[in-house]
PDB file of C-alpha atoms and ligand atoms in Angstrom:
ATOM      1  CA  MET A   1      44.722 157.329  84.510  1.00 78.00           C
ATOM      2  CA  ILE A   2      42.881 155.494  87.452  1.00 87.00           C
ATOM      3  CA  THR A   3      42.584 157.366  90.779  1.00 91.00           C
ATOM      4  CA  ILE A   4      41.036 155.890  93.847  1.00 94.00           C
ATOM      5  CA  ASN A   5      38.931 157.394  96.510  1.00 93.00           C
ATOM      6  CA  PRO A   6      39.737 155.384  99.881  1.00 94.00           C
ATOM      7  CA  ARG A   7      36.606 156.501 101.302  1.00 93.00           C
ATOM      8  CA  GLN A   8      34.871 154.418  98.834  1.00 94.00           C
ATOM      9  CA  TYR A   9      36.338 151.383 100.728  1.00 96.00           C
ATOM     10  CA  LYS A  10      35.764 149.577 104.057  1.00 96.00           C
ATOM     11  CA  HIS A  11      38.927 148.137 104.192  1.00 97.00           C
ATOM     12  CA  ILE A  12      41.806 148.161 101.746  1.00 98.00           C
ATOM     13  CA  VAL A  13      44.695 145.522 101.701  1.00 98.00           C
ATOM     14  CA  PHE A  14      47.953 146.294 100.038  1.00 98.00           C
ATOM     15  CA  PHE A  15      49.830 143.082  99.409  1.00 98.00           C
ATOM     16  CA  THR A  16      53.260 143.612  98.664  1.00 98.00           C
ATOM     17  CA  GLY A  17      56.382 141.751  97.147  1.00 96.00           C
ATOM     18  CA  ALA A  18      60.016 142.386  96.337  1.00 94.00           C
ATOM     19  CA  GLY A  19      59.043 144.840  93.744  1.00 95.00           C
ATOM     20  CA  MET A  20      57.768 147.159  96.392  1.00 97.00           C
ATOM     21  CA  SER A  21      60.984 147.841  97.612  1.00 97.00           C
ATOM     22  CA  ALA A  22      63.084 147.993  94.168  1.00 95.00           C
ATOM     23  CA  GLU A  23      63.012 151.493  93.543  1.00 97.00           C
ATOM     24  CA  SER A  24      64.615 151.649  97.135  1.00 97.00           C
ATOM     25  CA  GLY A  25      67.345 149.946  95.769  1.00 95.00           C
ATOM     26  CA  VAL A  26      66.563 146.670  97.529  1.00 93.00           C
ATOM     27  CA  PRO A  27      66.951 143.807  95.128  1.00 85.00           C
ATOM     28  CA  THR A  28      64.273 141.565  94.269  1.00 86.00           C
ATOM     29  CA  TYR A  29      64.423 138.067  94.495  1.00 88.00           C
ATOM     30  CA  ARG A  30      63.877 136.894  90.914  1.00 84.00           C
ATOM     31  CA  GLY A  31      64.140 138.569  87.335  1.00 78.00           C
ATOM     32  CA  HIS A  32      67.301 141.067  86.707  1.00 80.00           C
ATOM     33  CA  GLY A  33      69.428 141.497  89.354  1.00 83.00           C
ATOM     34  CA  GLY A  34      67.627 139.182  91.598  1.00 88.00           C
ATOM     35  CA  ILE A  35      68.848 137.884  94.860  1.00 92.00           C
ATOM     36  CA  TRP A  36      68.599 134.074  94.098  1.00 91.00           C
ATOM     37  CA  ASN A  37      70.540 134.761  90.639  1.00 92.00           C
ATOM     38  CA  LYS A  38      73.527 135.512  92.566  1.00 91.00           C
ATOM     39  CA  TYR A  39      73.138 133.640  95.622  1.00 94.00           C
ATOM     40  CA  ARG A  40      72.339 130.059  95.583  1.00 95.00           C
ATOM     41  CA  TRP A  41      69.387 129.905  98.369  1.00 96.00           C
ATOM     42  CA  GLU A  42      70.158 126.294  99.242  1.00 97.00           C
ATOM     43  CA  GLU A  43      73.634 127.775 100.490  1.00 97.00           C
ATOM     44  CA  TYR A  44      71.894 130.533 102.474  1.00 97.00           C
ATOM     45  CA  ALA A  45      68.199 130.310 103.010  1.00 97.00           C
ATOM     46  CA  CYS A  46      67.117 126.879 104.101  1.00 98.00           C
ATOM     47  CA  GLN A  47      67.224 125.400 107.524  1.00 98.00           C
ATOM     48  CA  GLU A  48      69.732 122.772 106.028  1.00 98.00           C
ATOM     49  CA  ALA A  49      72.035 125.324 105.499  1.00 98.00           C
ATOM     50  CA  PHE A  50      71.795 126.965 108.800  1.00 98.00           C
ATOM     51  CA  ASP A  51      72.589 123.609 110.149  1.00 98.00           C
ATOM     52  CA  ALA A  52      75.524 122.970 108.201  1.00 98.00           C
ATOM     53  CA  ASP A  53      77.235 126.705 108.594  1.00 98.00           C
ATOM     54  CA  PRO A  54      75.258 128.994 110.972  1.00 98.00           C
ATOM     55  CA  GLU A  55      77.671 131.644 110.807  1.00 98.00           C
ATOM     56  CA  LYS A  56      77.893 131.642 106.926  1.00 98.00           C
ATOM     57  CA  VAL A  57      74.447 132.199 106.843  1.00 98.00           C
ATOM     58  CA  LEU A  58      74.113 134.732 109.692  1.00 98.00           C
ATOM     59  CA  LYS A  59      77.037 136.456 107.758  1.00 97.00           C
ATOM     60  CA  PHE A  60      74.627 136.367 104.559  1.00 97.00           C
ATOM     61  CA  HIS A  61      71.906 138.053 106.361  1.00 97.00           C
ATOM     62  CA  GLU A  62      74.320 140.471 107.789  1.00 97.00           C
ATOM     63  CA  LEU A  63      74.941 141.332 104.257  1.00 95.00           C
ATOM     64  CA  ARG A  64      71.330 141.826 103.609  1.00 95.00           C
ATOM     65  CA  ARG A  65      70.864 143.931 106.406  1.00 97.00           C
ATOM     66  CA  ALA A  66      73.286 146.420 105.720  1.00 96.00           C
ATOM     67  CA  ALA A  67      72.110 146.787 101.783  1.00 94.00           C
ATOM     68  CA  VAL A  68      68.729 147.341 103.020  1.00 96.00           C
ATOM     69  CA  LEU A  69      69.788 149.931 105.785  1.00 97.00           C
ATOM     70  CA  ALA A  70      71.375 151.756 103.088  1.00 96.00           C
ATOM     71  CA  CYS A  71      68.148 152.026 101.398  1.00 97.00           C
ATOM     72  CA  LYS A  72      65.201 154.330 102.261  1.00 98.00           C
ATOM     73  CA  PRO A  73      61.715 153.911 101.666  1.00 98.00           C
ATOM     74  CA  HIS A  74      60.346 155.657  98.385  1.00 98.00           C
ATOM     75  CA  VAL A  75      57.391 157.738  97.918  1.00 98.00           C
ATOM     76  CA  GLY A  76      55.154 154.520  97.306  1.00 98.00           C
ATOM     77  CA  HIS A  77      55.829 153.418 101.045  1.00 98.00           C
ATOM     78  CA  VAL A  78      55.297 156.759 102.160  1.00 98.00           C
ATOM     79  CA  THR A  79      51.739 157.069  99.962  1.00 97.00           C
ATOM     80  CA  ILE A  80      50.529 153.824 101.835  1.00 98.00           C
ATOM     81  CA  ALA A  81      51.697 155.161 105.179  1.00 97.00           C
ATOM     82  CA  ALA A  82      49.925 158.281 104.929  1.00 96.00           C
ATOM     83  CA  LEU A  83      46.676 156.622 103.697  1.00 97.00           C
ATOM     84  CA  GLU A  84      46.853 154.575 106.915  1.00 96.00           C
ATOM     85  CA  LYS A  85      47.123 157.492 108.744  1.00 95.00           C
ATOM     86  CA  LYS A  86      43.974 159.160 107.141  1.00 93.00           C
ATOM     87  CA  TYR A  87      41.909 156.543 106.742  1.00 91.00           C
ATOM     88  CA  SER A  88      42.553 153.810 108.975  1.00 81.00           C
ATOM     89  CA  ARG A  89      41.094 150.569 108.060  1.00 92.00           C
ATOM     90  CA  ILE A  90      44.375 149.690 105.882  1.00 97.00           C
ATOM     91  CA  THR A  91      46.359 146.887 106.081  1.00 98.00           C
ATOM     92  CA  VAL A  92      49.700 145.897 104.482  1.00 98.00           C
ATOM     93  CA  VAL A  93      50.226 142.582 103.848  1.00 98.00           C
ATOM     94  CA  THR A  94      53.640 141.912 102.831  1.00 98.00           C
ATOM     95  CA  GLN A  95      56.060 139.272 101.893  1.00 96.00           C
ATOM     96  CA  ASN A  96      59.027 141.465 102.248  1.00 97.00           C
ATOM     97  CA  ILE A  97      61.361 140.927 105.398  1.00 97.00           C
ATOM     98  CA  ASP A  98      62.873 144.661 105.041  1.00 98.00           C
ATOM     99  CA  GLY A  99      60.727 146.570 107.507  1.00 98.00           C
ATOM    100  CA  MET A 100      60.419 149.029 104.760  1.00 98.00           C
ATOM    101  CA  HIS A 101      56.675 149.984 105.501  1.00 98.00           C
ATOM    102  CA  GLN A 102      57.379 150.252 108.917  1.00 98.00           C
ATOM    103  CA  ARG A 103      60.253 152.688 108.307  1.00 98.00           C
ATOM    104  CA  ALA A 104      58.072 154.623 105.994  1.00 98.00           C
ATOM    105  CA  GLY A 105      55.319 154.888 109.035  1.00 98.00           C
ATOM    106  CA  SER A 106      52.862 151.997 108.092  1.00 98.00           C
ATOM    107  CA  ARG A 107      51.909 150.666 111.789  1.00 97.00           C
ATOM    108  CA  ASN A 108      49.343 148.054 110.505  1.00 98.00           C
ATOM    109  CA  VAL A 109      51.595 145.325 108.743  1.00 98.00           C
ATOM    110  CA  ILE A 110      51.550 141.810 108.482  1.00 98.00           C
ATOM    111  CA  GLU A 111      54.881 140.339 107.587  1.00 98.00           C
ATOM    112  CA  LEU A 112      54.283 136.795 106.128  1.00 97.00           C
ATOM    113  CA  HIS A 113      57.951 135.754 105.593  1.00 96.00           C
ATOM    114  CA  GLY A 114      59.436 137.400 109.047  1.00 97.00           C
ATOM    115  CA  SER A 115      61.742 139.885 109.374  1.00 98.00           C
ATOM    116  CA  LEU A 116      65.355 140.723 108.933  1.00 98.00           C
ATOM    117  CA  TRP A 117      65.254 142.468 112.026  1.00 98.00           C
ATOM    118  CA  ARG A 118      64.268 139.609 114.415  1.00 97.00           C
ATOM    119  CA  LEU A 119      66.084 136.471 115.729  1.00 98.00           C
ATOM    120  CA  ARG A 120      64.828 133.484 117.520  1.00 97.00           C
ATOM    121  CA  CYS A 121      65.815 130.661 119.598  1.00 96.00           C
ATOM    122  CA  HIS A 122      64.344 127.574 120.750  1.00 91.00           C
ATOM    123  CA  CYS A 123      64.558 128.542 124.301  1.00 92.00           C
ATOM    124  CA  ASP A 124      63.289 131.767 124.335  1.00 79.00           C
ATOM    125  CA  GLY A 125      61.096 133.015 121.102  1.00 91.00           C
ATOM    126  CA  THR A 126      61.807 136.147 119.216  1.00 95.00           C
ATOM    127  CA  LEU A 127      64.032 138.861 119.907  1.00 95.00           C
ATOM    128  CA  GLU A 128      64.217 142.382 117.803  1.00 96.00           C
ATOM    129  CA  ASP A 129      67.852 142.945 116.521  1.00 96.00           C
ATOM    130  CA  MET A 130      67.963 146.015 114.308  1.00 95.00           C
ATOM    131  CA  GLY A 131      71.344 147.390 112.749  1.00 96.00           C
ATOM    132  CA  GLU A 132      73.963 145.988 110.291  1.00 97.00           C
ATOM    133  CA  LYS A 133      75.668 143.464 112.441  1.00 98.00           C
ATOM    134  CA  TYR A 134      73.470 141.013 114.984  1.00 98.00           C
ATOM    135  CA  LYS A 135      74.408 142.105 118.519  1.00 97.00           C
ATOM    136  CA  SER A 136      75.268 138.512 119.223  1.00 97.00           C
ATOM    137  CA  TYR A 137      74.888 135.159 117.246  1.00 98.00           C
ATOM    138  CA  ARG A 138      74.112 133.299 120.322  1.00 97.00           C
ATOM    139  CA  CYS A 139      71.679 133.108 122.642  1.00 95.00           C
ATOM    140  CA  ASP A 140      72.467 134.852 126.078  1.00 93.00           C
ATOM    141  CA  LYS A 141      70.308 132.446 127.688  1.00 93.00           C
ATOM    142  CA  CYS A 142      71.553 129.013 126.223  1.00 95.00           C
ATOM    143  CA  GLY A 143      74.229 129.626 124.045  1.00 95.00           C
ATOM    144  CA  ASN A 144      72.660 128.325 121.365  1.00 96.00           C
ATOM    145  CA  TRP A 145      72.847 129.767 117.615  1.00 97.00           C
ATOM    146  CA  LEU A 146      70.145 132.425 117.128  1.00 98.00           C
ATOM    147  CA  ARG A 147      68.315 131.860 114.127  1.00 98.00           C
ATOM    148  CA  PRO A 148      67.058 134.694 111.652  1.00 98.00           C
ATOM    149  CA  ASP A 149      63.130 134.733 112.105  1.00 98.00           C
ATOM    150  CA  ILE A 150      62.633 134.667 108.410  1.00 97.00           C
ATOM    151  CA  ILE A 151      60.224 131.857 106.521  1.00 96.00           C
ATOM    152  CA  TRP A 152      63.148 130.239 104.403  1.00 96.00           C
ATOM    153  CA  PHE A 153      62.638 127.839 101.617  1.00 95.00           C
ATOM    154  CA  GLY A 154      60.877 124.676 102.826  1.00 95.00           C
ATOM    155  CA  ASP A 155      59.898 126.258 105.976  1.00 96.00           C
ATOM    156  CA  ALA A 156      56.233 126.288 107.045  1.00 94.00           C
ATOM    157  CA  LEU A 157      54.847 129.813 107.407  1.00 94.00           C
ATOM    158  CA  ASP A 158      53.454 130.555 110.624  1.00 95.00           C
ATOM    159  CA  GLN A 159      49.926 129.736 110.916  1.00 96.00           C
ATOM    160  CA  SER A 160      48.583 132.204 112.985  1.00 97.00           C
ATOM    161  CA  VAL A 161      50.185 134.884 110.479  1.00 97.00           C
ATOM    162  CA  ILE A 162      48.639 133.036 107.616  1.00 97.00           C
ATOM    163  CA  ASN A 163      45.268 133.039 109.402  1.00 97.00           C
ATOM    164  CA  GLU A 164      45.598 136.861 110.176  1.00 98.00           C
ATOM    165  CA  ALA A 165      46.463 137.864 106.801  1.00 98.00           C
ATOM    166  CA  VAL A 166      43.408 135.614 105.165  1.00 97.00           C
ATOM    167  CA  VAL A 167      40.981 136.965 107.500  1.00 98.00           C
ATOM    168  CA  THR A 168      41.850 140.723 106.701  1.00 98.00           C
ATOM    169  CA  ILE A 169      42.078 139.636 103.047  1.00 98.00           C
ATOM    170  CA  ARG A 170      38.556 137.703 102.816  1.00 97.00           C
ATOM    171  CA  ARG A 171      36.896 141.013 104.615  1.00 97.00           C
ATOM    172  CA  CYS A 172      38.531 143.824 102.333  1.00 98.00           C
ATOM    173  CA  ASP A 173      36.713 145.388  99.257  1.00 97.00           C
ATOM    174  CA  LEU A 174      40.135 146.798  97.648  1.00 98.00           C
ATOM    175  CA  PHE A 175      42.849 144.603  97.271  1.00 98.00           C
ATOM    176  CA  VAL A 176      46.060 146.564  95.572  1.00 98.00           C
ATOM    177  CA  SER A 177      48.931 143.849  95.078  1.00 98.00           C
ATOM    178  CA  ILE A 178      52.459 145.365  93.971  1.00 98.00           C
ATOM    179  CA  GLY A 179      55.347 143.877  93.223  1.00 96.00           C
ATOM    180  CA  THR A 180      55.022 140.420  93.553  1.00 95.00           C
ATOM    181  CA  SER A 181      55.815 137.501  90.794  1.00 92.00           C
ATOM    182  CA  GLY A 182      52.951 135.619  92.199  1.00 89.00           C
ATOM    183  CA  VAL A 183      55.165 132.078  92.570  1.00 88.00           C
ATOM    184  CA  VAL A 184      55.717 131.452  96.122  1.00 86.00           C
ATOM    185  CA  TYR A 185      52.539 129.741  97.769  1.00 88.00           C
ATOM    186  CA  PRO A 186      50.402 130.095  99.896  1.00 89.00           C
ATOM    187  CA  ALA A 187      51.249 133.885  99.627  1.00 89.00           C
ATOM    188  CA  ALA A 188      50.311 133.963  95.790  1.00 90.00           C
ATOM    189  CA  GLY A 189      47.330 132.235  96.280  1.00 92.00           C
ATOM    190  CA  PHE A 190      45.875 135.425  98.318  1.00 95.00           C
ATOM    191  CA  PRO A 191      44.278 137.354  95.574  1.00 96.00           C
ATOM    192  CA  ARG A 192      41.722 134.685  95.336  1.00 96.00           C
ATOM    193  CA  PHE A 193      40.540 135.508  98.908  1.00 97.00           C
ATOM    194  CA  ALA A 194      39.891 138.933  97.749  1.00 98.00           C
ATOM    195  CA  LYS A 195      37.965 138.133  94.713  1.00 97.00           C
ATOM    196  CA  GLU A 196      35.956 135.622  96.755  1.00 96.00           C
ATOM    197  CA  ASN A 197      34.733 138.724  98.436  1.00 96.00           C
ATOM    198  CA  ASN A 198      34.218 140.734  95.345  1.00 97.00           C
ATOM    199  CA  ALA A 199      36.689 142.940  96.326  1.00 98.00           C
ATOM    200  CA  ARG A 200      37.991 145.559  93.703  1.00 98.00           C
ATOM    201  CA  CYS A 201      41.332 143.937  92.736  1.00 98.00           C
ATOM    202  CA  ILE A 202      44.354 145.876  91.116  1.00 98.00           C
ATOM    203  CA  GLU A 203      47.762 144.993  90.258  1.00 98.00           C
ATOM    204  CA  ILE A 204      50.705 147.043  89.906  1.00 98.00           C
ATOM    205  CA  ASN A 205      53.750 145.605  88.275  1.00 97.00           C
ATOM    206  CA  PRO A 206      55.751 146.418  85.159  1.00 96.00           C
ATOM    207  CA  GLU A 207      55.259 142.823  84.107  1.00 95.00           C
ATOM    208  CA  ALA A 208      52.622 140.486  83.922  1.00 96.00           C
ATOM    209  CA  ASN A 209      53.103 136.855  85.470  1.00 93.00           C
ATOM    210  CA  ASP A 210      50.985 133.647  86.107  1.00 91.00           C
ATOM    211  CA  MET A 211      48.767 135.287  88.621  1.00 91.00           C
ATOM    212  CA  SER A 212      47.877 138.451  86.430  1.00 95.00           C
ATOM    213  CA  PHE A 213      44.725 136.980  84.969  1.00 95.00           C
ATOM    214  CA  ILE A 214      43.024 137.245  88.667  1.00 95.00           C
ATOM    215  CA  TYR A 215      42.978 141.154  88.683  1.00 97.00           C
ATOM    216  CA  ASP A 216      40.242 143.484  87.404  1.00 97.00           C
ATOM    217  CA  GLU A 217      42.774 146.177  86.570  1.00 97.00           C
ATOM    218  CA  ALA A 218      46.694 146.327  86.063  1.00 97.00           C
ATOM    219  CA  ILE A 219      48.871 149.040  86.143  1.00 97.00           C
ATOM    220  CA  ARG A 220      52.071 148.135  84.363  1.00 98.00           C
ATOM    221  CA  ASP A 221      54.205 150.778  86.323  1.00 97.00           C
ATOM    222  CA  ALA A 222      56.606 151.060  88.710  1.00 98.00           C
ATOM    223  CA  ALA A 223      55.343 151.106  92.514  1.00 98.00           C
ATOM    224  CA  GLY A 224      56.876 154.646  93.118  1.00 98.00           C
ATOM    225  CA  LYS A 225      55.173 156.171  90.380  1.00 97.00           C
ATOM    226  CA  ALA A 226      51.524 154.220  90.370  1.00 98.00           C
ATOM    227  CA  LEU A 227      50.809 154.558  93.962  1.00 98.00           C
ATOM    228  CA  PRO A 228      51.107 158.333  94.121  1.00 97.00           C
ATOM    229  CA  GLU A 229      49.371 158.878  90.822  1.00 96.00           C
ATOM    230  CA  LEU A 230      46.298 156.649  92.483  1.00 96.00           C
ATOM    231  CA  PHE A 231      46.206 158.332  95.757  1.00 93.00           C
ATOM    232  CA  LEU A 232      47.335 161.394  95.623  1.00 86.00           C
ATOM    233  CA  LYS A 233      44.287 163.258  95.167  1.00 82.00           C
ATOM    234  CA  SER A 234      42.424 161.692  97.957  1.00 86.00           C
ATOM    235  CA  LEU A 235      45.825 162.426 100.101  1.00 85.00           C
ATOM    236  CA  GLU A 236      45.567 166.481  99.290  1.00 86.00           C
ATOM    237  CA  GLU A 237      41.961 166.464 100.172  1.00 80.00           C
ATOM    238  CA  ASN A 238      40.873 167.740 103.691  1.00 70.00           C
TER     239      ASN A 238
HETATM  240  N1  LIG B 301      57.186 148.423  91.059  1.00 54.60           N
HETATM  241  C1  LIG B 301      56.391 146.928  91.079  1.00 54.60           C
HETATM  242  N2  LIG B 301      56.683 145.959  90.809  1.00 54.60           N
HETATM  243  C2  LIG B 301      57.995 145.606  90.545  1.00 54.60           C
HETATM  244  C3  LIG B 301      59.058 146.786  90.202  1.00 54.60           C
HETATM  245  C4  LIG B 301      58.541 147.924  90.581  1.00 54.60           C
HETATM  246  N3  LIG B 301      59.580 149.055  90.482  1.00 54.60           N
HETATM  247  N4  LIG B 301      60.348 145.963  90.205  1.00 54.60           N
HETATM  248  C5  LIG B 301      60.195 145.019  89.767  1.00 54.60           C
HETATM  249  N5  LIG B 301      58.757 144.678  89.961  1.00 54.60           N
HETATM  250  C6  LIG B 301      58.179 143.213  90.100  1.00 54.60           C
HETATM  251  C7  LIG B 301      58.602 142.332  89.033  1.00 54.60           C
HETATM  252  O1  LIG B 301      58.289 142.454  88.082  1.00 54.60           O
HETATM  253  C8  LIG B 301      58.261 141.027  89.982  1.00 54.60           C
HETATM  254  O2  LIG B 301      57.173 140.643  89.197  1.00 54.60           O
HETATM  255  O3  LIG B 301      58.372 142.564  91.396  1.00 54.60           O
HETATM  256  C9  LIG B 301      57.987 141.298  91.291  1.00 54.60           C
HETATM  257  C10 LIG B 301      59.241 140.580  92.149  1.00 54.60           C
HETATM  258  O4  LIG B 301      59.024 139.342  92.294  1.00 54.60           O
HETATM  259  P1  LIG B 301      60.117 138.594  93.218  1.00 54.60           P
HETATM  260  O5  LIG B 301      61.307 138.603  93.088  1.00 54.60           O
HETATM  261  O6  LIG B 301      59.410 136.730  92.661  1.00 54.60           O
HETATM  262  O7  LIG B 301      59.578 138.718  94.649  1.00 54.60           O
HETATM  263  P2  LIG B 301      58.206 138.416  95.407  1.00 54.60           P
HETATM  264  O8  LIG B 301      57.143 138.000  94.659  1.00 54.60           O
HETATM  265  O9  LIG B 301      58.165 139.013  96.669  1.00 54.60           O
HETATM  266  O10 LIG B 301      58.811 136.729  96.171  1.00 54.60           O
HETATM  267  C11 LIG B 301      58.159 135.896  96.726  1.00 54.60           C
HETATM  268  O11 LIG B 301      60.008 134.521  97.343  1.00 54.60           O
HETATM  269  O12 LIG B 301      62.398 134.087  97.684  1.00 54.60           O
HETATM  270  C12 LIG B 301      61.058 134.239  98.310  1.00 54.60           C
HETATM  271  O13 LIG B 301      60.547 134.993 100.403  1.00 54.60           O
HETATM  272  C13 LIG B 301      61.069 135.264  99.519  1.00 54.60           C
HETATM  273  O14 LIG B 301      59.250 136.460  99.881  1.00 54.60           O
HETATM  274  C14 LIG B 301      60.058 136.353  98.606  1.00 54.60           C
HETATM  275  C15 LIG B 301      59.202 135.337  98.261  1.00 54.60           C
END
């Protein structure tokens, strides 16, 4: 069994995908029980769908908000948050929009694909909105539909967020990827930046995928089991 002493690293990045939240009960996107097996993203997760029927898309996102609020962060999320508290210089770069890392106590979180807990409007930027139902579907300033602040299919990513993630990953010396299928770019290409810095790269995922070759070590186990095993010893030390 591998164990890691975080003191040996100057900057650690945890790079997470939907598999990170799977043991909390949040469905993944692909594979068994995946959201995109049940719902066509063309109807619920792209700008065209929103333009055609904003209310339907907002209601779909309310269903997702309710599903996520019914779930709790698991021991893997808590382990990462505890490491940040103890060692600092730890960044979470996540593709997840569910806010689970923050609920577990992580503060240094870069959200690549936006957040279920934010809306935006052309007239006034973004607004936080936590809860099952949105407080309003309409902007109280201009009256237009509010749009979930999420990167949907076909959307460009926020370049400033990408830059921040790339700069952080380029300087890390330990890169731990957890629960991502490595198919959605540009995030899927991020492990390469860590490799270019000669970072030690570890993958935690019960299943291998097309990006697995890039990692130095693979832990074919669930996040909630692998993360505490990797770090518990260091968290128990004073
Ligand atoms: N622990 C670790 N990994 C797990 C676990 C677990 N308990 N359960 C499942 N996995 C792995 C699966 O093997 C799979 O490789 O998590 C991965 C989930 O893959 P996806 O559902 O494709 O999620 P992700 O890679 O985050 O998707 C990327 O696609 O739909 C878009 O914007 C959405 O952010 C999302 C992006």
